[in-house]
Coordinates of C-alpha atoms in Angstrom, one line a residue:
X17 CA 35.0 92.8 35.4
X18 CA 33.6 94.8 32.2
X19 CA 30.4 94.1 30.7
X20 CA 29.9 94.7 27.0
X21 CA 26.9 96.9 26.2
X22 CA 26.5 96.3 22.7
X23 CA 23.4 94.5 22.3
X24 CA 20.7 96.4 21.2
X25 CA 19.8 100.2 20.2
X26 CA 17.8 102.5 22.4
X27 CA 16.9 105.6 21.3
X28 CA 14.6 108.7 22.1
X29 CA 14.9 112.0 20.0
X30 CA 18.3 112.2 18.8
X31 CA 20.4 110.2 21.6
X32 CA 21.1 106.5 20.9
X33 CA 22.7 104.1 23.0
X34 CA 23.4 100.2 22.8
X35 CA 21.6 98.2 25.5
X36 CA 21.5 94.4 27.2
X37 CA 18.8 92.4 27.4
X38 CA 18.8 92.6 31.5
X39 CA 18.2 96.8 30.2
X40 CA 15.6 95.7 28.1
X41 CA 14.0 95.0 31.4
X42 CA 12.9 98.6 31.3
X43 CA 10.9 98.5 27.8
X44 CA 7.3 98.3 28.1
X45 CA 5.7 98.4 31.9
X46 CA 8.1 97.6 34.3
X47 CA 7.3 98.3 37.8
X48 CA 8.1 96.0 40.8
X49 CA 5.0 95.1 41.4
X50 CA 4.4 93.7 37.7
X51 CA 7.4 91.6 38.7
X52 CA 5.3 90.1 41.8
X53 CA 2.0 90.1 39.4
X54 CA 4.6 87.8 36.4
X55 CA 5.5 85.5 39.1
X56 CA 2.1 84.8 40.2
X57 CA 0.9 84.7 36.6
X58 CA 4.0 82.3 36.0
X59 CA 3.3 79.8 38.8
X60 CA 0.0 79.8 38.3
X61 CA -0.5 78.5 35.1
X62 CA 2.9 76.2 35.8
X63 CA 1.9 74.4 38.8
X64 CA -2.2 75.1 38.8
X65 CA -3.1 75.1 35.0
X66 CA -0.2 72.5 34.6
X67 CA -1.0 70.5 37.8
X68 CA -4.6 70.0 36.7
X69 CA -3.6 69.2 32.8
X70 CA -0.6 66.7 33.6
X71 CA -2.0 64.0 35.5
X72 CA -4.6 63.7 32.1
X73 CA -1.5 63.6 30.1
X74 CA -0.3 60.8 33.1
X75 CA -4.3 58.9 32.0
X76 CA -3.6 58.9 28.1
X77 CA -0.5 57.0 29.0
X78 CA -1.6 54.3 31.6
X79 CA -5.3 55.0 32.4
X80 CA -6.2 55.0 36.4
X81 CA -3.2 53.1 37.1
X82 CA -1.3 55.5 35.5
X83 CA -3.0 58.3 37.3
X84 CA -2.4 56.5 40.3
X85 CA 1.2 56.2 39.5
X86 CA 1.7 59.6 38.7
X87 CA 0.0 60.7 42.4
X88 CA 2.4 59.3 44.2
X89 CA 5.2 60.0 42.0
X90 CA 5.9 56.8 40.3
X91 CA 7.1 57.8 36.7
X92 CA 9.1 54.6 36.5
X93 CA 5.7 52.7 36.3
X94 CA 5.0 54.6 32.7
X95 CA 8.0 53.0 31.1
X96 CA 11.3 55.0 30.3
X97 CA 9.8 57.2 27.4
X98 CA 6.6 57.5 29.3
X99 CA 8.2 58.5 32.2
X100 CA 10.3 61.0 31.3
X101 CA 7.1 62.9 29.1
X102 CA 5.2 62.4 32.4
X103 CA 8.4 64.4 34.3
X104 CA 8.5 67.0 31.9
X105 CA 5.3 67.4 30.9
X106 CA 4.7 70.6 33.3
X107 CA 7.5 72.8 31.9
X108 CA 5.5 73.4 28.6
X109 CA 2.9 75.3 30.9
X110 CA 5.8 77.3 32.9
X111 CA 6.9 78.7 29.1
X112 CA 3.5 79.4 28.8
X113 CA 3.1 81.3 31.6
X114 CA 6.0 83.0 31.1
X115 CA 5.2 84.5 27.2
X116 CA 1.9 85.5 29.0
X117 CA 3.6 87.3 31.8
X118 CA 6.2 89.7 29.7
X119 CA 3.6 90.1 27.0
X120 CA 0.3 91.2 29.0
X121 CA 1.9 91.9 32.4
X122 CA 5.0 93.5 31.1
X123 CA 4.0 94.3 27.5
X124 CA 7.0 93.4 25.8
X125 CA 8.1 90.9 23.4
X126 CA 8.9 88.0 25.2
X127 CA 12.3 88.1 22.6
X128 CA 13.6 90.7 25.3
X129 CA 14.7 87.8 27.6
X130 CA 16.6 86.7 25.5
X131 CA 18.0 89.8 23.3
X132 CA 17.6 93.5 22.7
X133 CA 18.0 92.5 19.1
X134 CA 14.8 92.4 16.5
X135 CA 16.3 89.1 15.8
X136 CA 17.4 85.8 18.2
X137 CA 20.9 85.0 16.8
X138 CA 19.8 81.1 16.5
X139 CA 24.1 80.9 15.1
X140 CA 25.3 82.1 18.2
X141 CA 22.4 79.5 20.2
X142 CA 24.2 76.8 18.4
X143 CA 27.8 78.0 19.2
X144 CA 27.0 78.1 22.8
X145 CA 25.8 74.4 22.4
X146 CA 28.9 73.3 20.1
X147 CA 31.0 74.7 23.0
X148 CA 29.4 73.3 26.0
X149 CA 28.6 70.1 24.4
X150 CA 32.3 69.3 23.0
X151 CA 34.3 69.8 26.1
X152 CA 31.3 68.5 28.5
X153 CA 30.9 65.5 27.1
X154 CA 34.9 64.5 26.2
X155 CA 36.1 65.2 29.9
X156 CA 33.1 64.7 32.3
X157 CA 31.2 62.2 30.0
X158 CA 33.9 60.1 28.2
X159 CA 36.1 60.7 30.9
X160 CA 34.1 58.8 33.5
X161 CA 34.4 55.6 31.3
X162 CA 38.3 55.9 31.4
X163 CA 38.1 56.3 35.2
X164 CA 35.2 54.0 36.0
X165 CA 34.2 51.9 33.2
X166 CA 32.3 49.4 35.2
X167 CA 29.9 51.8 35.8
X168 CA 28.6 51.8 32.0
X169 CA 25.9 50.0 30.3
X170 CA 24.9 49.7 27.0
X171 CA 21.0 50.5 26.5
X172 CA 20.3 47.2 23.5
X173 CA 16.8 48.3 23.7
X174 CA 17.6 50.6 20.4
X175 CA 14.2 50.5 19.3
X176 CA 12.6 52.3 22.5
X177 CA 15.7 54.3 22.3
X178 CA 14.6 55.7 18.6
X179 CA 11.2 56.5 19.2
X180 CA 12.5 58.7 22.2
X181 CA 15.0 60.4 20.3
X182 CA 12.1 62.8 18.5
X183 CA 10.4 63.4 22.4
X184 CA 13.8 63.7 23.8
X185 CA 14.6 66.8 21.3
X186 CA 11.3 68.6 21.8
X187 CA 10.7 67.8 25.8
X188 CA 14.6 68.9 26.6
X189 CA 14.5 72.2 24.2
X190 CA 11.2 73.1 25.9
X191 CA 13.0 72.3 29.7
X192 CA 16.4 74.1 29.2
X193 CA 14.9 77.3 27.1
X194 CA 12.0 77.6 29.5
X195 CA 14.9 77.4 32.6
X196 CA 16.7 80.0 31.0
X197 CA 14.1 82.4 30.1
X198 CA 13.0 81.9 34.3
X199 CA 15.9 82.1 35.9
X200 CA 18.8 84.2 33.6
X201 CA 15.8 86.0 31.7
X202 CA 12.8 86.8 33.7
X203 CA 14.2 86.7 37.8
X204 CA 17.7 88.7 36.4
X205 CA 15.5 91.1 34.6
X206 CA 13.3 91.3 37.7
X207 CA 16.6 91.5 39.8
X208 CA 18.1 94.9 37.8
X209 CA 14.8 96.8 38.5
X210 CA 15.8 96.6 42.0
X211 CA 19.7 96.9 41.8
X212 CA 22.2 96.8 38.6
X213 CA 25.0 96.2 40.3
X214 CA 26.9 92.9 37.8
X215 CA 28.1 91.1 41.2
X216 CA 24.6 91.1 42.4
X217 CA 22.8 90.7 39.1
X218 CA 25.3 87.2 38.5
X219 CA 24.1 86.1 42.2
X220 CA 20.6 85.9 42.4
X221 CA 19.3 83.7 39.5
X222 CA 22.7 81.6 40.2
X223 CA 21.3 81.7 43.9
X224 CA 18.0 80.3 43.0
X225 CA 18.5 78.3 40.1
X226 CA 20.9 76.4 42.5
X227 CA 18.0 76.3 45.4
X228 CA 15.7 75.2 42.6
X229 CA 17.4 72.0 41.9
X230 CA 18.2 71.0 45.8
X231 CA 16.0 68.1 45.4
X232 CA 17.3 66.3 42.4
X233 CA 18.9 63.1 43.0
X234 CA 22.2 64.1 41.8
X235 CA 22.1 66.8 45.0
X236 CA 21.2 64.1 47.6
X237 CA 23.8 61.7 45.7
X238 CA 26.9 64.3 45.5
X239 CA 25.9 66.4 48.5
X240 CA 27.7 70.1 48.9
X241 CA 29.7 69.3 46.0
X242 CA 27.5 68.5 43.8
X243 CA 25.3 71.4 44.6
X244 CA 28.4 74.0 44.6
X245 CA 29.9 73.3 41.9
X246 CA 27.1 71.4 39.4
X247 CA 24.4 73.8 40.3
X248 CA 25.4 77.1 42.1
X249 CA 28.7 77.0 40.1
X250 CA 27.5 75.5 36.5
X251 CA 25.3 76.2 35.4
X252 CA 24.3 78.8 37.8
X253 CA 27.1 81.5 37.6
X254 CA 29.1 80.6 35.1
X255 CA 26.1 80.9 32.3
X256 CA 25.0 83.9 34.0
X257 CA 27.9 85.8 33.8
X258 CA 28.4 84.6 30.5
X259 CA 24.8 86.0 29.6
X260 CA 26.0 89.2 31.3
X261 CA 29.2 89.4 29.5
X262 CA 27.5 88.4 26.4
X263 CA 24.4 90.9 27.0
X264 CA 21.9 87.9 25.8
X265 CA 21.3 84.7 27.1
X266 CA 21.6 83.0 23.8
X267 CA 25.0 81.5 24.5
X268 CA 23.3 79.8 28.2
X269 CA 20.5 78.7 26.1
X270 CA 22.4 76.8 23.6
X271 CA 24.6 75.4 26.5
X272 CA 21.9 74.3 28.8
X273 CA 20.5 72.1 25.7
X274 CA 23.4 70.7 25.1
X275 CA 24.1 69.8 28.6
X276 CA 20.5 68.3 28.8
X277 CA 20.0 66.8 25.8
X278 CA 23.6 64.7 26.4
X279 CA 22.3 63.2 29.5
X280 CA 19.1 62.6 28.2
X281 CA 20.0 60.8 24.8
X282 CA 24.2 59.3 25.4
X283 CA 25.2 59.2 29.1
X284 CA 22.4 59.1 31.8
X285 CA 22.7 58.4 35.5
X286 CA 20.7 55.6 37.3
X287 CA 18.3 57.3 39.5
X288 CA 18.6 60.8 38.0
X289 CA 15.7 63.7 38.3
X290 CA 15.3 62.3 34.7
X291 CA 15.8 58.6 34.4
X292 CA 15.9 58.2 30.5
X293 CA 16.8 55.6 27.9
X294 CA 19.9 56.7 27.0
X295 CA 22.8 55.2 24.9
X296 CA 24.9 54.7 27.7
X297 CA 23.8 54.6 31.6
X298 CA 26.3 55.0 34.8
X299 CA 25.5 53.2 37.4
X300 CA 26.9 55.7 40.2
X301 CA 26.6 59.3 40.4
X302 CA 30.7 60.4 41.0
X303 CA 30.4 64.0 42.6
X304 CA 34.0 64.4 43.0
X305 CA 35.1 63.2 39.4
X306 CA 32.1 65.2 38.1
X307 CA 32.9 68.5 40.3
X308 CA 36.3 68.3 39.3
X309 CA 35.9 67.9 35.6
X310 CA 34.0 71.1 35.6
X311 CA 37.3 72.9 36.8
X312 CA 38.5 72.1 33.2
X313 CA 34.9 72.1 31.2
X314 CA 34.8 75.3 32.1
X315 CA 37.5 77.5 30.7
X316 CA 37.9 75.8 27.8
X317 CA 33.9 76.3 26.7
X318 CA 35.0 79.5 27.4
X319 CA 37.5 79.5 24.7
X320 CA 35.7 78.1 22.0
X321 CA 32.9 80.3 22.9
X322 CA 34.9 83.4 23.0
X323 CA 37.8 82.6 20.8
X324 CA 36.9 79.8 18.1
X325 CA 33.4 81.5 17.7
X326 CA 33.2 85.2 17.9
X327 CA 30.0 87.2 17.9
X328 CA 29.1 89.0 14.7
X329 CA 27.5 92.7 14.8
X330 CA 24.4 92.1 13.8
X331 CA 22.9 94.9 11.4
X332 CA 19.2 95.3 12.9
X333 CA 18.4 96.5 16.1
X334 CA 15.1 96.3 18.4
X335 CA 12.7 99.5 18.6
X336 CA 12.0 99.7 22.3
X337 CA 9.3 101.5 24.2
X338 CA 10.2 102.5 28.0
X339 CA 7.3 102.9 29.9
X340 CA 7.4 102.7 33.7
X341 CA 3.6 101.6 34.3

């Protein structure tokens, strides 16, 4: 497979050349052990700072029952809008350490995990939503109901359901952009300093973003297949190698919200990672009807992404600065 390497413009002297965002990797201070030192930085203030500063946030909502609640893991005792701010809560912390990492550690724009561009193209963000979204949520969401409607519930609580709207848009952007700049931004950038072969490159992230999610619900409920084709598959390779192909991860970002922010606000699964009020709720996670329908979600995001919408040449181009450190 070919990879397009039109996404940015590299240049030193006279000779110019278009770069990726997985090259950007080698702007600013790159070194392998910075990547070990971002890491560090990055858990640290995800899991220490976060881990000290969530179970206040878990106070404000219930007081010491609430703190007791969140101990031992009990999100459902905070309500459904509580408890799905309590959940993700700590991802806020993880972006945070992330922009600290590429910026101090690195000294780069944190932009470069996303593009080699001077700009983010937010239109092409909200093409790779419009073409996740569309197909996603016809075939594996509105195709459950055909196959299984007695699975679905209506959520008449439309008054708890509109004051999570607002929290659901802000909590799910922070979640999925802050995934993506991890696992297809940081850890691929991190994963070219060491090799650039494309089959290795689309792998790793896939790889870990897959073994990141191994204790979701969904993963105990659907088993192999689930975590094959709903985790390792999508949205582990397949956005990855669309990132690759597309030489910026804004197409994956606008996907992952929409693949999110659907679950979270019109179709939700009983007993998800994420248990929120949504519109509609199914009352059994179907790993085979949900693996399947990705066999078809699939190629034809692929076709809106790459043949309704087609990527414009943008006109400005990022001034980068390569040094090793």
């Amino acid at each position: 497979m070919k990879f397009k390497a039109i996404k940015g413009h590299q240049g030193i002297g006279m000779e110019v050349k278009d770069v990726t965002y997985v090259e950007a990797a080698r702007w600013g201070k790159h070194r392998g052990w910075r990547y070990v030192l971002g890491l560090v930085v990055i858990f640290f203030v995800g899991l220490v700072v976060g881990g000290i500063a969530t179970p206040r946030i878990a106070f404000l909502f219930g007081g010491q029952e609430g703190l007791a609640a969140f101990s031992r893991l009990d999100y459902a005792a905070f309500g459904p809008v509580g408890g799905f701010v309590a959940i993700t809560a700590i991802f806020p912390f993880f972006l945070a350490g992330i922009l600290i990492a590429v910026t101090l550690v690195h000294r780069r724009h944190p932009r470069t995990l996303i593009t080699a561009r001077e700009q983010i193209s937010w239109r092409r963000v909200g093409q790779g939503f419009v073409a996740w979204f569309v197909p996603f949520w016809l075939i594996a969401g509105l195709g459950q109901y055909f196959f299984y409607p007695d699975t679905f519930s209506f959520n008449f609580d439309l008054a708890t359901f509109a004051l999570f709207v607002p929290l659901a848009l802000v909590f799910t952007a922070i979640q999925t952009t802050t995934e993506e700049l991890f696992f297809r931004g940081y850890i691929m950038q991190g994963a070219s300093i060491v090799w650039t072969n494309r089959v290795f490159l689309a792998l790793v992230p896939a790889t870990i973003f897959a073994l990141a999610h191994l204790l979701n619900p969904e993963a105990s409920a659907g088993g192999w297949l689930t975590v094959f084709f709903n985790y390792f598959l999508v949205p582990g390779l397949v956005w990855t190698v669309v990132s690759l192909i597309d030489g910026t991860t804004e197409l994956a970002i606008g996907a992952h919200f929409a693949n999110n922010i659907g679950g979270n606000l019109l179709v939700g699964v009983a007993g998800s990672a994420v248990n929120a009020p949504a519109l509609f709720t199914i009352s059994k996670f179907h790993a085979t009807y949900t693996a399947l329908s990705m066999l078809v979600v699939v190629p034809v995001f692929l076709a809106i992404a790459y043949g309704v919408f087609k990527r414009k040449t943008p006109t400005r181009f990022s001034e980068p600065r390569q040094d090793r450190g």
